[in-house]
Coordinates of C-alpha atoms in Angstrom, one line a residue:
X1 CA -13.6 65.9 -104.6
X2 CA -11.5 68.4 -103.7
X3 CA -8.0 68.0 -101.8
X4 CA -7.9 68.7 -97.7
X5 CA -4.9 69.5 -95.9
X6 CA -6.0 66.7 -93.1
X7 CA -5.0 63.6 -95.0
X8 CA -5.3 59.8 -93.5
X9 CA -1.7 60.1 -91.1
X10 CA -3.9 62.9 -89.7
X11 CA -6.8 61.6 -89.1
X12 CA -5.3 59.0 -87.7
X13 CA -3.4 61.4 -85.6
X14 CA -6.8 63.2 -84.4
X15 CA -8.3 60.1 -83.6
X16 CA -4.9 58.9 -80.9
X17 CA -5.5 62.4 -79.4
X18 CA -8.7 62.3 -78.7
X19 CA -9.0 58.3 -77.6
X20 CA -5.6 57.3 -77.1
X21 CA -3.6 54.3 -79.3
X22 CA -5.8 51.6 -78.3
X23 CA -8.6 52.5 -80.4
X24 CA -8.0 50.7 -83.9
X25 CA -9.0 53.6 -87.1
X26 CA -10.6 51.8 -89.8
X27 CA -11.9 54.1 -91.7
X28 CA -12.3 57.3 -92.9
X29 CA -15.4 58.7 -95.0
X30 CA -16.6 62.2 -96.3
X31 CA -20.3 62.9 -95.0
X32 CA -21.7 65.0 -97.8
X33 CA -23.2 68.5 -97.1
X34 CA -20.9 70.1 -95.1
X35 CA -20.3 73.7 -97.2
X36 CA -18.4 75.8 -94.8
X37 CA -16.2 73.0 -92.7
X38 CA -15.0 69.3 -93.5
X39 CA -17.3 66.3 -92.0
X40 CA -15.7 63.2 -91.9
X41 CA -16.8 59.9 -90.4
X42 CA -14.3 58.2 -88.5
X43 CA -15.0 54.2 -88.0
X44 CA -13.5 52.0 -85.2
X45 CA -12.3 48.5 -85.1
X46 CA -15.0 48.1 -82.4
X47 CA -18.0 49.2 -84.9
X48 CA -17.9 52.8 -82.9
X49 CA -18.0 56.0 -84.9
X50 CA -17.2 59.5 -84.2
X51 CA -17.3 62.5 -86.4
X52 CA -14.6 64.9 -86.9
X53 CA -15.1 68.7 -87.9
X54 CA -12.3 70.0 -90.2
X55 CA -12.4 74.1 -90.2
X56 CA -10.0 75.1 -93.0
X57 CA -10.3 77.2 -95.9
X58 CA -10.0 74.6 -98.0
X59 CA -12.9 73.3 -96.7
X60 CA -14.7 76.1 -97.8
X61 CA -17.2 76.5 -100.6
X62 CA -18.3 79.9 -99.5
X63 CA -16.2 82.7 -100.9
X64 CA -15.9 85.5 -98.6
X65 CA -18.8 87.4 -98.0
X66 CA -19.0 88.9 -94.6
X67 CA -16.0 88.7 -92.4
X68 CA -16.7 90.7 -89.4
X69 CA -18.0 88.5 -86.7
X70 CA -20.0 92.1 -85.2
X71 CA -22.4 91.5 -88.2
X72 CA -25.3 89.3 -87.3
X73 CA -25.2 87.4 -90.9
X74 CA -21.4 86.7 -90.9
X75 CA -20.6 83.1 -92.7
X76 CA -20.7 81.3 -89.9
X77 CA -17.7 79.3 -90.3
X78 CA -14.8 79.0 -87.4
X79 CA -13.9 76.6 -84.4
X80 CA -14.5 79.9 -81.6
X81 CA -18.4 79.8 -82.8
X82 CA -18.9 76.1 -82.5
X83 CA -17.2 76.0 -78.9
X84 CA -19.3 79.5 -78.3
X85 CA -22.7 78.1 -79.5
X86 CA -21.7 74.2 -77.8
X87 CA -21.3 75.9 -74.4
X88 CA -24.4 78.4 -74.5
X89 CA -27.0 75.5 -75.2
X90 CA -25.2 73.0 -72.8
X91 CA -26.0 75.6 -70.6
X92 CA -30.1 75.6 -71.4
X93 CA -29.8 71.7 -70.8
X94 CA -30.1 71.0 -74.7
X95 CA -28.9 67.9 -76.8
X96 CA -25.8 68.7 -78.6
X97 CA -23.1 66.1 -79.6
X98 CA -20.7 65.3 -77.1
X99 CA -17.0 66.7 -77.5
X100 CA -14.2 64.7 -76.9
X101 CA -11.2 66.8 -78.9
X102 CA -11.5 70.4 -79.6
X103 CA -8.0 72.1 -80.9
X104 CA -8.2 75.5 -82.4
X105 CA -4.1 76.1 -82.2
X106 CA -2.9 74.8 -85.5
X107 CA 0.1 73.6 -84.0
X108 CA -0.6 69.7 -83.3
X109 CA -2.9 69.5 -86.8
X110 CA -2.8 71.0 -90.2
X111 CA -6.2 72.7 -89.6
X112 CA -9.1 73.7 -86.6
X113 CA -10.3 70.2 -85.3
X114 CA -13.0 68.9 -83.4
X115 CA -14.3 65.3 -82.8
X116 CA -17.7 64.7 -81.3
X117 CA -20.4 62.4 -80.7
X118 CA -21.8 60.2 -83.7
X119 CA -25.7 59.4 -84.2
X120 CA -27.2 57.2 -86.6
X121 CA -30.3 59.0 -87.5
X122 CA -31.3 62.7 -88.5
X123 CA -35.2 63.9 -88.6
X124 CA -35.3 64.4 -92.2
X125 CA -34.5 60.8 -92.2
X126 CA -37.1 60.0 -89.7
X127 CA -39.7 62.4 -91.1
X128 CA -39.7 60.0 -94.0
X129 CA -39.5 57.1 -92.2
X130 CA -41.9 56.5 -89.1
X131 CA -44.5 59.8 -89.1
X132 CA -45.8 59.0 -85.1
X133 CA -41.8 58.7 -83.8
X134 CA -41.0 61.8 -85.9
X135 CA -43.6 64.0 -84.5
X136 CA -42.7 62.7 -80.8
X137 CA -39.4 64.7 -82.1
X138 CA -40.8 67.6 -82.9
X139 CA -42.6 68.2 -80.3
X140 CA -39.7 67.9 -78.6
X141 CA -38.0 70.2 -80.4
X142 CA -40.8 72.6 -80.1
X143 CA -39.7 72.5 -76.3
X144 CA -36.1 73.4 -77.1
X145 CA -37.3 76.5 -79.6
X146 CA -39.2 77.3 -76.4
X147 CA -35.6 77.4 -74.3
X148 CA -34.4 79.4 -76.8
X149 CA -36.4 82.2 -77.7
X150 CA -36.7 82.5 -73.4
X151 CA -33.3 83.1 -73.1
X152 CA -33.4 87.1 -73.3
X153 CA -30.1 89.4 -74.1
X154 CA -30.0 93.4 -74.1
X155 CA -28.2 92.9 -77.1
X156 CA -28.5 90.9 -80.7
X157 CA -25.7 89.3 -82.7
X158 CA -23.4 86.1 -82.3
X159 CA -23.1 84.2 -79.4
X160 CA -19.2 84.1 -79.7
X161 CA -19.4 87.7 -80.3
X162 CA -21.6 88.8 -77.4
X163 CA -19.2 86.6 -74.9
X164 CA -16.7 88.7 -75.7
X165 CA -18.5 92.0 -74.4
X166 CA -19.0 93.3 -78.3
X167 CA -22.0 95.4 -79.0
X168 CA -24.8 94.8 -81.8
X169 CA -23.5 96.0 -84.9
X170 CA -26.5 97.4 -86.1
X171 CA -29.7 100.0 -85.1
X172 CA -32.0 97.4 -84.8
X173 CA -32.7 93.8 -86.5
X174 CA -35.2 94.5 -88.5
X175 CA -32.5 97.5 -90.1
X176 CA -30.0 94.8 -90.4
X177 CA -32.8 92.5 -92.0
X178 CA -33.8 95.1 -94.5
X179 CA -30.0 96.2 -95.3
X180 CA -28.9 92.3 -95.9
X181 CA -32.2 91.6 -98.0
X182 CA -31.4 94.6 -100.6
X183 CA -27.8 93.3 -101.0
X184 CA -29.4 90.2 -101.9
X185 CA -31.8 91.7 -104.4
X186 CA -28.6 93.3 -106.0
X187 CA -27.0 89.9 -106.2
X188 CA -29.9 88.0 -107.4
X189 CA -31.2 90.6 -109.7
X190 CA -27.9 90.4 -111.3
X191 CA -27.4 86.8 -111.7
X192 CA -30.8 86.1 -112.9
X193 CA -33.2 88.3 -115.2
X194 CA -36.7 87.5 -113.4
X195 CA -35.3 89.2 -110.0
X196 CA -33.7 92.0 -112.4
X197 CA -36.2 93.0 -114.1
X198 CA -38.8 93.5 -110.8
X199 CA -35.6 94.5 -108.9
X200 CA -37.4 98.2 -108.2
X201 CA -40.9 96.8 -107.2
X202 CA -39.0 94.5 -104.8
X203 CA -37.3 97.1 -103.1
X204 CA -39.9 99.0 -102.5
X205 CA -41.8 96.6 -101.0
X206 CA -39.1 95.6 -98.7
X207 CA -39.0 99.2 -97.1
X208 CA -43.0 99.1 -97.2
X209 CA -42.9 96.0 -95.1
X210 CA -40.0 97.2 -92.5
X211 CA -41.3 100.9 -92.3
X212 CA -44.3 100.2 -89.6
X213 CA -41.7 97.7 -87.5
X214 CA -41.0 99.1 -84.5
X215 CA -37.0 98.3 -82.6
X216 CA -37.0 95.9 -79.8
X217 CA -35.1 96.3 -76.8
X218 CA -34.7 92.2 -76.1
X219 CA -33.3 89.3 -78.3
X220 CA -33.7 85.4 -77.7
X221 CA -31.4 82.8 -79.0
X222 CA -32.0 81.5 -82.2
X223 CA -30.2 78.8 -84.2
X224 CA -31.1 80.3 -87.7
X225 CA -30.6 77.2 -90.1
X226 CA -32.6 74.5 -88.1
X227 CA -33.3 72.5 -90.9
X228 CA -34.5 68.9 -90.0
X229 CA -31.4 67.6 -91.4
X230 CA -29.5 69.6 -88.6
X231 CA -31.6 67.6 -86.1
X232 CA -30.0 64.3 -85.0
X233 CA -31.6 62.0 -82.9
X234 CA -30.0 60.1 -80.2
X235 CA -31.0 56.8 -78.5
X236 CA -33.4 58.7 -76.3
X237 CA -35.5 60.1 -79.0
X238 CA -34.1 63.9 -77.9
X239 CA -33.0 66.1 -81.0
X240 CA -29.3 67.1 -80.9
X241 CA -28.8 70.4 -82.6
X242 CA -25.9 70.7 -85.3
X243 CA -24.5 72.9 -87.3
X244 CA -24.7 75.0 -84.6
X245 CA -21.9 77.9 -85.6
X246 CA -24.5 80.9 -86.5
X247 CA -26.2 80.7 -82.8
X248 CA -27.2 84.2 -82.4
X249 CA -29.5 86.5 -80.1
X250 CA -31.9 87.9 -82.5
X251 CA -35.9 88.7 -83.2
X252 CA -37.5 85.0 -82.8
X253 CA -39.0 85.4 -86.1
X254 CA -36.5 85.1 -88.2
X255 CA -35.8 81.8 -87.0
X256 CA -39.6 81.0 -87.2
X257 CA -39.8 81.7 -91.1
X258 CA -37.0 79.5 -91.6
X259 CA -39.0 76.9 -90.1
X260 CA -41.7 77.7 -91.4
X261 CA -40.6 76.9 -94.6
X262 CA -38.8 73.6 -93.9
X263 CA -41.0 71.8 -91.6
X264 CA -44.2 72.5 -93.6
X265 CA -47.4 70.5 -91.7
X266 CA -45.0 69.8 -89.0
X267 CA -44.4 73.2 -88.4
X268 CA -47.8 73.2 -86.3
X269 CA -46.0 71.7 -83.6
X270 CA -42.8 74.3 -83.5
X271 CA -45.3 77.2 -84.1
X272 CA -45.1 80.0 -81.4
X273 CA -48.1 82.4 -80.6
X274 CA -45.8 85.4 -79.3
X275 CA -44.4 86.0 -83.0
X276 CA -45.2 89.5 -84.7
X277 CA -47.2 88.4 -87.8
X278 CA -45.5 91.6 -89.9
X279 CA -42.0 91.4 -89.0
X280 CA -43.1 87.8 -90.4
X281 CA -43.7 88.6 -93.4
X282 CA -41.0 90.5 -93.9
X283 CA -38.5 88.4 -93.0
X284 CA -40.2 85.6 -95.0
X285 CA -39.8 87.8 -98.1
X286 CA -35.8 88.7 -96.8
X287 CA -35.4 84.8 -96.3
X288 CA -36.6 83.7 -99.7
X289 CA -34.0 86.7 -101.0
X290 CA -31.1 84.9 -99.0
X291 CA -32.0 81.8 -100.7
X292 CA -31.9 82.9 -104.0
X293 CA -28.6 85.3 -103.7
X294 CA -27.1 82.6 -101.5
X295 CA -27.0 79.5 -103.3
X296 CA -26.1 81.7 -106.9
X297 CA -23.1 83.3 -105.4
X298 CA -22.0 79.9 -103.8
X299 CA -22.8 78.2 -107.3
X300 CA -19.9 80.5 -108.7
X301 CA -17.5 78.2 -107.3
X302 CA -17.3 74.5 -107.2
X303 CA -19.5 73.5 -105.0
X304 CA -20.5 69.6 -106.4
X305 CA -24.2 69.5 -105.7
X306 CA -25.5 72.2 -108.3
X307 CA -28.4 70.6 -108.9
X308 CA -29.3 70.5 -105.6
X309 CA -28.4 74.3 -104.9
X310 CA -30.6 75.5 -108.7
X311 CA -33.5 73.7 -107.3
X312 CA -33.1 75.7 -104.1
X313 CA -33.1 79.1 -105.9
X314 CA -35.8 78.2 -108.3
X315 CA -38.2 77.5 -105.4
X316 CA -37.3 80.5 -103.3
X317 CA -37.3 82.7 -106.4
X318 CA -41.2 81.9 -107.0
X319 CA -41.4 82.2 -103.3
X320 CA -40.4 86.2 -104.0
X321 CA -42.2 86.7 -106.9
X322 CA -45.1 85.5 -105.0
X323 CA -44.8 88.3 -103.0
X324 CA -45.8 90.7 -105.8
X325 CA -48.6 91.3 -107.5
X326 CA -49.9 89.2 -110.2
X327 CA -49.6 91.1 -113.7

């Protein structure tokens, strides 16, 4: 495990901030996953638990990739996002953890801090768990999709960025799509020698699919990494969305392909009618890119779960090869 700068005396220091000195710290535990900000589980004297968000580059896996927060696709990594992203879906009336400390200043803490709202259960957890309870969920879910993809802007790109009166940085999505997917094609095709060596056909079929799209002139909010491991699940059964930094106006789609590909049967109940069924499938095949180039590049650090992160790229690379015809 690799050093923070937020160290126990901090933590503890976090934890009087946000509750005051009456509030015993017990304990102090890494929750694994986090790739782009330290998660740490705070535990009480009174059996409470909150979580605390640690945003510091050396909580970062990622190296730099894209740094500009104009470009759709930036790593979505920084404290301005998450407060950005918190406030636009409070404002729909969806389930996101509750804040009780949010410092961006640097000045009190080492590092970007927030501390919010614990749950006990995620849907990947419950997905594996209790089927009938699970799909109540995603149903549910299918609902806030629903709020999303209503909420209409002129304009697509990050929430934080839009809030500040930026413009898209970009022609249209579906250029920014194509643009991203064939940087990924370079990465992947030089990392591994089954992209490589069908590196050509691949591009070519990426402009074949984009070509016929036609630019839209309104974007709803998507999360873009919905995974059901970035859906909690509080006492009421209602999903609370995490990991919440990349909120973005952009073509529904490529939020739907994402799903798509996570939720599997479940997806039935997330599926909406209104989607373009080309601009599909060519995000799909952009997607499946992303999640080969992705995990390789992050694999050129020290990221600790490799295993976990090869087995991503080997299923997304068949996922791309797919795509091709069969020799």
């Amino acid at each position: 495990m690799r050093s923070t700068v937020v160290t126990d005396d901090v933590f503890a220091d976090i934890a009087h901030a946000a509750f005051g000195r009456d509030r015993g710290l017990t304990q102090v535990a890494r929750v694994t996953g986090g790739s782009k900000k330290g998660v740490y589980r705070l535990s009480f004297a009174d059996d409470s638990t909150v979580i605390v968000y640690i945003w510091d580059a050396s909580e970062n896996y990622w190296s730099p990739y894209e740094d500009d927060v104009a470009e759709p696709f930036t790593d979505a990594n920084g404290i301005d996002l998450f407060e950005a992203a918190h406030r636009r879906l409070s404002t729909l009336g969806l389930r996101v953890p509750e804040i009780s400390l949010l410092d961006a200043s640097r000045q009190r803490f080492p590092a970007q801090v927030a501390v919010v709202e614990d749950f006990d259960l995620s849907l990947e957890t419950l997905l594996e768990r209790d089927q009938p309870r699970a799909e109540l969920v995603v149903a549910e879910l299918g609902d806030s999709l629903k709020a999303m993809a209503g909420d209409r802007a002129e304009r697509f790109g990050k929430v934080v960025h839009l809030d500040r009166g930026g413009r898209s940085n970009g022609v249209s999505c579906e250029k920014v799509v194509l643009d991203r997917a064939l940087r990924d094609l370079d990465e992947a095709g030089s990392r591994d020698p089954r992209i490589g060596r069908v590196q050509g056909e691949l591009a070519e079929l990426l402009g074949d699919l984009a070509a016929p799209l036609s630019s839209r002139t309104e974007f709803g909010l998507i999360h873009g990494e919905l995974a059901p491991g970035h859906v909690l699940i509080d006492r009421a059964d209602r999903p609370v969305l995490i990991d919440i930094e990349g909120l973005m106006y952009f073509d529904v789609e490529w939020e739907h392909v994402f799903l798509r590909l996570l939720y599997g049967a479940h997806y039935e109940r997330l599926r909406n009618p209104e989607l373009d069924p080309q601009r599909m499938r060519f995000y799909s095949l952009a997607l499946h890119l992303s999640l080969v180039a992705g995990p390789l590049r992050l694999l050129d650090g020290d990221f600790p779960r490799r295993g976990f992160m090869l087995g991503i790229v080997e299923s997304n690379l068949r996922h791309v090869l797919s795509f091709l015809p069969a020799s």
